[in-house]
Every structure is written in C-alpha cells, then in structure tokens.
Amino acid sequence: KQAVKNAMKHAWEGYREHAWGRDELLPLSRSGSGGTYGDLATTLVDSLDSLYLMNLTNEFGEAREYVRNNLRFDNGKRSVSLFETTIR
C-alpha cells in the first residue's frame, strides 16, 4: 500500500514540477503538452480521485484550487476529443 502511494507521490511531483496545468507530462523533455486533449489539465483532473483516495490531502488541495481558479470551458477556439474527455 505504501509503495503505491509513494509511486503516486513521485509521479505527481514530476507532473507538478514540469507540466502543471497541462494535459500531460512529456518525461524525456521534462515539459508539458496541452495540444493532445485540448489543454484542459487532463492529468490533473484525472488524478483528483486518486489523490483523494490515497489521502494525499496537500496534493489534492493544490489540484482542487487549480481547477477552481483556472479550468475553463468557454474558449471556443479549443478542439477537444469527446472520447478522451468522456473516458476520464
């Protein structure tokens, strides 16, 4: 159980440091990408339930605040994959 939690913390720290608010972390370039899923912070949003269930309260709180303050769906110029958005 602790090994899984430690792995999540490690992955989350990499995302937070190199791709915060972007759709995905590109580990080789240590950068974030937003074009794949419409730049909707999909990794962050997709991780909320795991952070909560693992009792990573600080990480969950940071992610929740990002969603509250930054996530917007009112940009009409954005192309979003309906499939990718739905399965998450």
PDB file of N, CA and C in Angstrom:
ATOM      1  N   LYS A   1       0.830  -1.199   0.000  1.00  0.00           N
ATOM      2  CA  LYS A   1       0.000   0.000   0.000  1.00  0.00           C
ATOM      3  C   LYS A   1       0.874   1.262   0.000  1.00  0.00           C
ATOM      4  N   GLN A   2       1.864   1.296   0.851  1.00  0.00           N
ATOM      5  CA  GLN A   2       2.730   2.469   0.934  1.00  0.00           C
ATOM      6  C   GLN A   2       3.563   2.637  -0.337  1.00  0.00           C
ATOM      7  N   ALA A   3       3.967   1.525  -0.948  1.00  0.00           N
ATOM      8  CA  ALA A   3       4.749   1.603  -2.191  1.00  0.00           C
ATOM      9  C   ALA A   3       3.934   2.259  -3.303  1.00  0.00           C
ATOM     10  N   VAL A   4       2.650   1.932  -3.391  1.00  0.00           N
ATOM     11  CA  VAL A   4       1.777   2.534  -4.403  1.00  0.00           C
ATOM     12  C   VAL A   4       1.612   4.030  -4.129  1.00  0.00           C
ATOM     13  N   LYS A   5       1.426   4.373  -2.875  1.00  0.00           N
ATOM     14  CA  LYS A   5       1.285   5.784  -2.506  1.00  0.00           C
ATOM     15  C   LYS A   5       2.571   6.559  -2.819  1.00  0.00           C
ATOM     16  N   ASN A   6       3.708   5.964  -2.533  1.00  0.00           N
ATOM     17  CA  ASN A   6       4.985   6.611  -2.844  1.00  0.00           C
ATOM     18  C   ASN A   6       5.169   6.789  -4.350  1.00  0.00           C
ATOM     19  N   ALA A   7       4.747   5.797  -5.138  1.00  0.00           N
ATOM     20  CA  ALA A   7       4.832   5.903  -6.597  1.00  0.00           C
ATOM     21  C   ALA A   7       3.944   7.036  -7.104  1.00  0.00           C
ATOM     22  N   MET A   8       2.757   7.152  -6.543  1.00  0.00           N
ATOM     23  CA  MET A   8       1.848   8.245  -6.921  1.00  0.00           C
ATOM     24  C   MET A   8       2.457   9.595  -6.573  1.00  0.00           C
ATOM     25  N   LYS A   9       3.032   9.699  -5.386  1.00  0.00           N
ATOM     26  CA  LYS A   9       3.659  10.962  -4.981  1.00  0.00           C
ATOM     27  C   LYS A   9       4.807  11.322  -5.919  1.00  0.00           C
ATOM     28  N   HIS A  10       5.604  10.327  -6.304  1.00  0.00           N
ATOM     29  CA  HIS A  10       6.719  10.558  -7.225  1.00  0.00           C
ATOM     30  C   HIS A  10       6.212  11.058  -8.587  1.00  0.00           C
ATOM     31  N   ALA A  11       5.209  10.378  -9.127  1.00  0.00           N
ATOM     32  CA  ALA A  11       4.644  10.775 -10.423  1.00  0.00           C
ATOM     33  C   ALA A  11       4.014  12.159 -10.336  1.00  0.00           C
ATOM     34  N   TRP A  12       3.299  12.430  -9.247  1.00  0.00           N
ATOM     35  CA  TRP A  12       2.635  13.716  -9.077  1.00  0.00           C
ATOM     36  C   TRP A  12       3.650  14.852  -8.996  1.00  0.00           C
ATOM     37  N   GLU A  13       4.737  14.634  -8.264  1.00  0.00           N
ATOM     38  CA  GLU A  13       5.770  15.671  -8.146  1.00  0.00           C
ATOM     39  C   GLU A  13       6.376  16.000  -9.508  1.00  0.00           C
ATOM     40  N   GLY A  14       6.611  14.976 -10.331  1.00  0.00           N
ATOM     41  CA  GLY A  14       7.131  15.221 -11.677  1.00  0.00           C
ATOM     42  C   GLY A  14       6.155  16.034 -12.509  1.00  0.00           C
ATOM     43  N   TYR A  15       4.892  15.664 -12.442  1.00  0.00           N
ATOM     44  CA  TYR A  15       3.867  16.421 -13.177  1.00  0.00           C
ATOM     45  C   TYR A  15       3.797  17.862 -12.650  1.00  0.00           C
ATOM     46  N   ARG A  16       3.774  18.010 -11.349  1.00  0.00           N
ATOM     47  CA  ARG A  16       3.651  19.343 -10.747  1.00  0.00           C
ATOM     48  C   ARG A  16       4.834  20.239 -11.115  1.00  0.00           C
ATOM     49  N   GLU A  17       6.022  19.678 -11.117  1.00  0.00           N
ATOM     50  CA  GLU A  17       7.218  20.464 -11.405  1.00  0.00           C
ATOM     51  C   GLU A  17       7.371  20.810 -12.881  1.00  0.00           C
ATOM     52  N   HIS A  18       7.009  19.888 -13.755  1.00  0.00           N
ATOM     53  CA  HIS A  18       7.327  20.067 -15.175  1.00  0.00           C
ATOM     54  C   HIS A  18       6.132  20.318 -16.094  1.00  0.00           C
ATOM     55  N   ALA A  19       4.907  20.032 -15.631  1.00  0.00           N
ATOM     56  CA  ALA A  19       3.770  20.128 -16.557  1.00  0.00           C
ATOM     57  C   ALA A  19       2.505  20.646 -15.887  1.00  0.00           C
ATOM     58  N   TRP A  20       2.618  21.350 -14.793  1.00  0.00           N
ATOM     59  CA  TRP A  20       1.470  21.807 -14.015  1.00  0.00           C
ATOM     60  C   TRP A  20       0.432  22.498 -14.899  1.00  0.00           C
ATOM     61  N   GLY A  21      -0.794  21.997 -14.854  1.00  0.00           N
ATOM     62  CA  GLY A  21      -1.882  22.601 -15.604  1.00  0.00           C
ATOM     63  C   GLY A  21      -1.968  22.186 -17.060  1.00  0.00           C
ATOM     64  N   ARG A  22      -1.029  21.406 -17.517  1.00  0.00           N
ATOM     65  CA  ARG A  22      -1.052  20.925 -18.906  1.00  0.00           C
ATOM     66  C   ARG A  22      -1.720  19.564 -18.943  1.00  0.00           C
ATOM     67  N   ASP A  23      -2.018  19.091 -20.137  1.00  0.00           N
ATOM     68  CA  ASP A  23      -2.694  17.806 -20.276  1.00  0.00           C
ATOM     69  C   ASP A  23      -1.823  16.636 -19.837  1.00  0.00           C
ATOM     70  N   GLU A  24      -0.569  16.661 -20.212  1.00  0.00           N
ATOM     71  CA  GLU A  24       0.274  15.509 -19.924  1.00  0.00           C
ATOM     72  C   GLU A  24       1.731  15.920 -19.753  1.00  0.00           C
ATOM     73  N   LEU A  25       2.463  15.083 -19.045  1.00  0.00           N
ATOM     74  CA  LEU A  25       3.899  15.267 -18.856  1.00  0.00           C
ATOM     75  C   LEU A  25       4.638  14.499 -19.933  1.00  0.00           C
ATOM     76  N   LEU A  26       5.584  15.156 -20.572  1.00  0.00           N
ATOM     77  CA  LEU A  26       6.468  14.505 -21.534  1.00  0.00           C
ATOM     78  C   LEU A  26       7.786  14.254 -20.805  1.00  0.00           C
ATOM     79  N   PRO A  27       8.012  13.043 -20.296  1.00  0.00           N
ATOM     80  CA  PRO A  27       9.127  12.805 -19.382  1.00  0.00           C
ATOM     81  C   PRO A  27      10.513  12.998 -19.995  1.00  0.00           C
ATOM     82  N   LEU A  28      10.687  12.677 -21.265  1.00  0.00           N
ATOM     83  CA  LEU A  28      12.013  12.823 -21.860  1.00  0.00           C
ATOM     84  C   LEU A  28      12.440  14.277 -21.981  1.00  0.00           C
ATOM     85  N   SER A  29      11.499  15.144 -22.309  1.00  0.00           N
ATOM     86  CA  SER A  29      11.829  16.566 -22.430  1.00  0.00           C
ATOM     87  C   SER A  29      11.550  17.334 -21.141  1.00  0.00           C
ATOM     88  N   ARG A  30      10.964  16.643 -20.161  1.00  0.00           N
ATOM     89  CA  ARG A  30      10.591  17.280 -18.891  1.00  0.00           C
ATOM     90  C   ARG A  30       9.785  18.551 -19.125  1.00  0.00           C
ATOM     91  N   SER A  31       8.761  18.381 -19.935  1.00  0.00           N
ATOM     92  CA  SER A  31       7.883  19.509 -20.240  1.00  0.00           C
ATOM     93  C   SER A  31       6.446  19.000 -20.329  1.00  0.00           C
ATOM     94  N   GLY A  32       5.529  19.941 -20.414  1.00  0.00           N
ATOM     95  CA  GLY A  32       4.132  19.581 -20.521  1.00  0.00           C
ATOM     96  C   GLY A  32       3.606  19.803 -21.920  1.00  0.00           C
ATOM     97  N   SER A  33       2.584  19.061 -22.250  1.00  0.00           N
ATOM     98  CA  SER A  33       1.919  19.209 -23.534  1.00  0.00           C
ATOM     99  C   SER A  33       0.439  19.456 -23.282  1.00  0.00           C
ATOM    100  N   GLY A  34      -0.142  20.349 -24.077  1.00  0.00           N
ATOM    101  CA  GLY A  34      -1.551  20.642 -23.912  1.00  0.00           C
ATOM    102  C   GLY A  34      -2.368  20.424 -25.156  1.00  0.00           C
ATOM    103  N   GLY A  35      -1.729  20.151 -26.255  1.00  0.00           N
ATOM    104  CA  GLY A  35      -2.445  20.045 -27.507  1.00  0.00           C
ATOM    105  C   GLY A  35      -3.203  18.747 -27.710  1.00  0.00           C
ATOM    106  N   THR A  36      -2.821  17.718 -27.017  1.00  0.00           N
ATOM    107  CA  THR A  36      -3.400  16.396 -27.246  1.00  0.00           C
ATOM    108  C   THR A  36      -4.878  16.333 -26.873  1.00  0.00           C
ATOM    109  N   TYR A  37      -5.233  16.870 -25.726  1.00  0.00           N
ATOM    110  CA  TYR A  37      -6.596  16.742 -25.217  1.00  0.00           C
ATOM    111  C   TYR A  37      -7.300  18.078 -25.047  1.00  0.00           C
ATOM    112  N   GLY A  38      -6.820  19.125 -25.659  1.00  0.00           N
ATOM    113  CA  GLY A  38      -7.497  20.404 -25.594  1.00  0.00           C
ATOM    114  C   GLY A  38      -6.997  21.324 -24.497  1.00  0.00           C
ATOM    115  N   ASP A  39      -5.863  20.988 -23.904  1.00  0.00           N
ATOM    116  CA  ASP A  39      -5.259  21.806 -22.845  1.00  0.00           C
ATOM    117  C   ASP A  39      -6.245  22.045 -21.696  1.00  0.00           C
ATOM    118  N   LEU A  40      -6.837  20.958 -21.224  1.00  0.00           N
ATOM    119  CA  LEU A  40      -7.814  21.024 -20.130  1.00  0.00           C
ATOM    120  C   LEU A  40      -7.264  20.447 -18.825  1.00  0.00           C
ATOM    121  N   ALA A  41      -5.943  20.390 -18.700  1.00  0.00           N
ATOM    122  CA  ALA A  41      -5.307  19.853 -17.490  1.00  0.00           C
ATOM    123  C   ALA A  41      -5.811  18.438 -17.201  1.00  0.00           C
ATOM    124  N   THR A  42      -5.875  17.604 -18.228  1.00  0.00           N
ATOM    125  CA  THR A  42      -6.491  16.290 -18.064  1.00  0.00           C
ATOM    126  C   THR A  42      -5.773  15.407 -17.048  1.00  0.00           C
ATOM    127  N   THR A  43      -4.453  15.471 -16.982  1.00  0.00           N
ATOM    128  CA  THR A  43      -3.747  14.676 -15.969  1.00  0.00           C
ATOM    129  C   THR A  43      -4.146  15.129 -14.578  1.00  0.00           C
ATOM    130  N   LEU A  44      -4.208  16.414 -14.376  1.00  0.00           N
ATOM    131  CA  LEU A  44      -4.588  16.954 -13.073  1.00  0.00           C
ATOM    132  C   LEU A  44      -6.009  16.539 -12.705  1.00  0.00           C
ATOM    133  N   VAL A  45      -6.938  16.729 -13.607  1.00  0.00           N
ATOM    134  CA  VAL A  45      -8.335  16.388 -13.339  1.00  0.00           C
ATOM    135  C   VAL A  45      -8.478  14.875 -13.141  1.00  0.00           C
ATOM    136  N   ASP A  46      -7.805  14.098 -13.964  1.00  0.00           N
ATOM    137  CA  ASP A  46      -7.885  12.643 -13.884  1.00  0.00           C
ATOM    138  C   ASP A  46      -7.279  12.110 -12.584  1.00  0.00           C
ATOM    139  N   SER A  47      -6.395  12.860 -11.962  1.00  0.00           N
ATOM    140  CA  SER A  47      -5.722  12.425 -10.740  1.00  0.00           C
ATOM    141  C   SER A  47      -6.471  12.790  -9.467  1.00  0.00           C
ATOM    142  N   LEU A  48      -7.471  13.639  -9.556  1.00  0.00           N
ATOM    143  CA  LEU A  48      -8.152  14.114  -8.342  1.00  0.00           C
ATOM    144  C   LEU A  48      -8.672  12.978  -7.470  1.00  0.00           C
ATOM    145  N   ASP A  49      -9.346  12.007  -8.065  1.00  0.00           N
ATOM    146  CA  ASP A  49      -9.903  10.927  -7.243  1.00  0.00           C
ATOM    147  C   ASP A  49      -8.812  10.075  -6.610  1.00  0.00           C
ATOM    148  N   SER A  50      -7.731   9.815  -7.333  1.00  0.00           N
ATOM    149  CA  SER A  50      -6.634   9.030  -6.760  1.00  0.00           C
ATOM    150  C   SER A  50      -5.972   9.768  -5.607  1.00  0.00           C
ATOM    151  N   LEU A  51      -5.734  11.053  -5.779  1.00  0.00           N
ATOM    152  CA  LEU A  51      -5.137  11.845  -4.702  1.00  0.00           C
ATOM    153  C   LEU A  51      -6.025  11.817  -3.465  1.00  0.00           C
ATOM    154  N   TYR A  52      -7.318  11.946  -3.667  1.00  0.00           N
ATOM    155  CA  TYR A  52      -8.267  11.942  -2.556  1.00  0.00           C
ATOM    156  C   TYR A  52      -8.289  10.580  -1.854  1.00  0.00           C
ATOM    157  N   LEU A  53      -8.408   9.508  -2.641  1.00  0.00           N
ATOM    158  CA  LEU A  53      -8.494   8.166  -2.063  1.00  0.00           C
ATOM    159  C   LEU A  53      -7.204   7.739  -1.363  1.00  0.00           C
ATOM    160  N   MET A  54      -6.066   8.266  -1.813  1.00  0.00           N
ATOM    161  CA  MET A  54      -4.788   7.942  -1.175  1.00  0.00           C
ATOM    162  C   MET A  54      -4.486   8.857   0.005  1.00  0.00           C
ATOM    163  N   ASN A  55      -5.432   9.730   0.300  1.00  0.00           N
ATOM    164  CA  ASN A  55      -5.291  10.670   1.410  1.00  0.00           C
ATOM    165  C   ASN A  55      -4.089  11.603   1.244  1.00  0.00           C
ATOM    166  N   LEU A  56      -3.786  11.952   0.014  1.00  0.00           N
ATOM    167  CA  LEU A  56      -2.742  12.934  -0.279  1.00  0.00           C
ATOM    168  C   LEU A  56      -3.406  14.312  -0.268  1.00  0.00           C
ATOM    169  N   THR A  57      -3.716  14.766   0.927  1.00  0.00           N
ATOM    170  CA  THR A  57      -4.570  15.946   1.088  1.00  0.00           C
ATOM    171  C   THR A  57      -3.936  17.231   0.578  1.00  0.00           C
ATOM    172  N   ASN A  58      -2.641  17.405   0.770  1.00  0.00           N
ATOM    173  CA  ASN A  58      -1.992  18.622   0.263  1.00  0.00           C
ATOM    174  C   ASN A  58      -2.023  18.655  -1.258  1.00  0.00           C
ATOM    175  N   GLU A  59      -1.690  17.539  -1.867  1.00  0.00           N
ATOM    176  CA  GLU A  59      -1.679  17.449  -3.326  1.00  0.00           C
ATOM    177  C   GLU A  59      -3.091  17.617  -3.886  1.00  0.00           C
ATOM    178  N   PHE A  60      -4.060  16.978  -3.233  1.00  0.00           N
ATOM    179  CA  PHE A  60      -5.448  17.120  -3.658  1.00  0.00           C
ATOM    180  C   PHE A  60      -5.904  18.571  -3.546  1.00  0.00           C
ATOM    181  N   GLY A  61      -5.569  19.228  -2.453  1.00  0.00           N
ATOM    182  CA  GLY A  61      -5.963  20.623  -2.257  1.00  0.00           C
ATOM    183  C   GLY A  61      -5.389  21.544  -3.319  1.00  0.00           C
ATOM    184  N   GLU A  62      -4.121  21.345  -3.668  1.00  0.00           N
ATOM    185  CA  GLU A  62      -3.495  22.151  -4.728  1.00  0.00           C
ATOM    186  C   GLU A  62      -4.205  21.948  -6.055  1.00  0.00           C
ATOM    187  N   ALA A  63      -4.490  20.690  -6.376  1.00  0.00           N
ATOM    188  CA  ALA A  63      -5.156  20.379  -7.639  1.00  0.00           C
ATOM    189  C   ALA A  63      -6.566  20.957  -7.659  1.00  0.00           C
ATOM    190  N   ARG A  64      -7.275  20.832  -6.553  1.00  0.00           N
ATOM    191  CA  ARG A  64      -8.635  21.376  -6.459  1.00  0.00           C
ATOM    192  C   ARG A  64      -8.620  22.889  -6.671  1.00  0.00           C
ATOM    193  N   GLU A  65      -7.655  23.567  -6.080  1.00  0.00           N
ATOM    194  CA  GLU A  65      -7.555  25.018  -6.253  1.00  0.00           C
ATOM    195  C   GLU A  65      -7.241  25.385  -7.699  1.00  0.00           C
ATOM    196  N   TYR A  66      -6.394  24.586  -8.361  1.00  0.00           N
ATOM    197  CA  TYR A  66      -6.112  24.848  -9.767  1.00  0.00           C
ATOM    198  C   TYR A  66      -7.394  24.758 -10.582  1.00  0.00           C
ATOM    199  N   VAL A  67      -8.167  23.700 -10.354  1.00  0.00           N
ATOM    200  CA  VAL A  67      -9.427  23.523 -11.089  1.00  0.00           C
ATOM    201  C   VAL A  67     -10.354  24.704 -10.806  1.00  0.00           C
ATOM    202  N   ARG A  68     -10.490  25.057  -9.563  1.00  0.00           N
ATOM    203  CA  ARG A  68     -11.387  26.146  -9.176  1.00  0.00           C
ATOM    204  C   ARG A  68     -10.990  27.475  -9.834  1.00  0.00           C
ATOM    205  N   ASN A  69      -9.702  27.743  -9.887  1.00  0.00           N
ATOM    206  CA  ASN A  69      -9.244  29.063 -10.333  1.00  0.00           C
ATOM    207  C   ASN A  69      -8.839  29.153 -11.797  1.00  0.00           C
ATOM    208  N   ASN A  70      -8.586  28.031 -12.448  1.00  0.00           N
ATOM    209  CA  ASN A  70      -8.008  28.098 -13.793  1.00  0.00           C
ATOM    210  C   ASN A  70      -8.717  27.319 -14.882  1.00  0.00           C
ATOM    211  N   LEU A  71      -9.424  26.263 -14.528  1.00  0.00           N
ATOM    212  CA  LEU A  71     -10.024  25.423 -15.564  1.00  0.00           C
ATOM    213  C   LEU A  71     -11.256  26.102 -16.145  1.00  0.00           C
ATOM    214  N   ARG A  72     -11.241  26.313 -17.447  1.00  0.00           N
ATOM    215  CA  ARG A  72     -12.338  26.976 -18.138  1.00  0.00           C
ATOM    216  C   ARG A  72     -12.718  26.177 -19.377  1.00  0.00           C
ATOM    217  N   PHE A  73     -13.998  26.201 -19.688  1.00  0.00           N
ATOM    218  CA  PHE A  73     -14.506  25.501 -20.867  1.00  0.00           C
ATOM    219  C   PHE A  73     -15.119  26.468 -21.874  1.00  0.00           C
ATOM    220  N   ASP A  74     -14.899  27.740 -21.684  1.00  0.00           N
ATOM    221  CA  ASP A  74     -15.555  28.740 -22.513  1.00  0.00           C
ATOM    222  C   ASP A  74     -14.663  29.288 -23.625  1.00  0.00           C
ATOM    223  N   ASN A  75     -13.603  28.593 -23.960  1.00  0.00           N
ATOM    224  CA  ASN A  75     -12.726  29.008 -25.047  1.00  0.00           C
ATOM    225  C   ASN A  75     -13.205  28.333 -26.331  1.00  0.00           C
ATOM    226  N   GLY A  76     -13.896  29.039 -27.158  1.00  0.00           N
ATOM    227  CA  GLY A  76     -14.467  28.485 -28.380  1.00  0.00           C
ATOM    228  C   GLY A  76     -13.450  28.072 -29.421  1.00  0.00           C
ATOM    229  N   LYS A  77     -12.191  28.438 -29.245  1.00  0.00           N
ATOM    230  CA  LYS A  77     -11.151  28.109 -30.216  1.00  0.00           C
ATOM    231  C   LYS A  77     -10.503  26.753 -29.923  1.00  0.00           C
ATOM    232  N   ARG A  78     -10.947  26.088 -28.903  1.00  0.00           N
ATOM    233  CA  ARG A  78     -10.328  24.858 -28.445  1.00  0.00           C
ATOM    234  C   ARG A  78     -10.957  23.650 -29.126  1.00  0.00           C
ATOM    235  N   SER A  79     -10.128  22.709 -29.537  1.00  0.00           N
ATOM    236  CA  SER A  79     -10.603  21.443 -30.078  1.00  0.00           C
ATOM    237  C   SER A  79     -10.403  20.378 -29.002  1.00  0.00           C
ATOM    238  N   VAL A  80     -11.471  19.685 -28.651  1.00  0.00           N
ATOM    239  CA  VAL A  80     -11.431  18.715 -27.561  1.00  0.00           C
ATOM    240  C   VAL A  80     -11.918  17.370 -28.071  1.00  0.00           C
ATOM    241  N   SER A  81     -11.208  16.309 -27.698  1.00  0.00           N
ATOM    242  CA  SER A  81     -11.629  14.962 -28.057  1.00  0.00           C
ATOM    243  C   SER A  81     -12.763  14.532 -27.146  1.00  0.00           C
ATOM    244  N   LEU A  82     -13.933  14.329 -27.710  1.00  0.00           N
ATOM    245  CA  LEU A  82     -15.092  13.895 -26.930  1.00  0.00           C
ATOM    246  C   LEU A  82     -14.802  12.552 -26.262  1.00  0.00           C
ATOM    247  N   PHE A  83     -14.192  11.634 -26.979  1.00  0.00           N
ATOM    248  CA  PHE A  83     -13.879  10.317 -26.429  1.00  0.00           C
ATOM    249  C   PHE A  83     -12.952  10.431 -25.228  1.00  0.00           C
ATOM    250  N   GLU A  84     -11.830  11.126 -25.375  1.00  0.00           N
ATOM    251  CA  GLU A  84     -10.862  11.251 -24.285  1.00  0.00           C
ATOM    252  C   GLU A  84     -11.450  11.975 -23.085  1.00  0.00           C
ATOM    253  N   THR A  85     -12.271  12.949 -23.327  1.00  0.00           N
ATOM    254  CA  THR A  85     -12.902  13.687 -22.226  1.00  0.00           C
ATOM    255  C   THR A  85     -13.904  12.795 -21.496  1.00  0.00           C
ATOM    256  N   THR A  86     -14.639  12.002 -22.233  1.00  0.00           N
ATOM    257  CA  THR A  86     -15.666  11.145 -21.647  1.00  0.00           C
ATOM    258  C   THR A  86     -15.079  10.010 -20.819  1.00  0.00           C
ATOM    259  N   ILE A  87     -14.030   9.364 -21.293  1.00  0.00           N
ATOM    260  CA  ILE A  87     -13.496   8.207 -20.565  1.00  0.00           C
ATOM    261  C   ILE A  87     -12.797   8.601 -19.273  1.00  0.00           C
ATOM    262  N   ARG A  88     -12.457   9.836 -19.140  1.00  0.00           N
ATOM    263  CA  ARG A  88     -11.807  10.275 -17.909  1.00  0.00           C
ATOM    264  C   ARG A  88     -12.848  10.579 -16.880  1.00  0.00           C
TER     265      ARG A  88
END
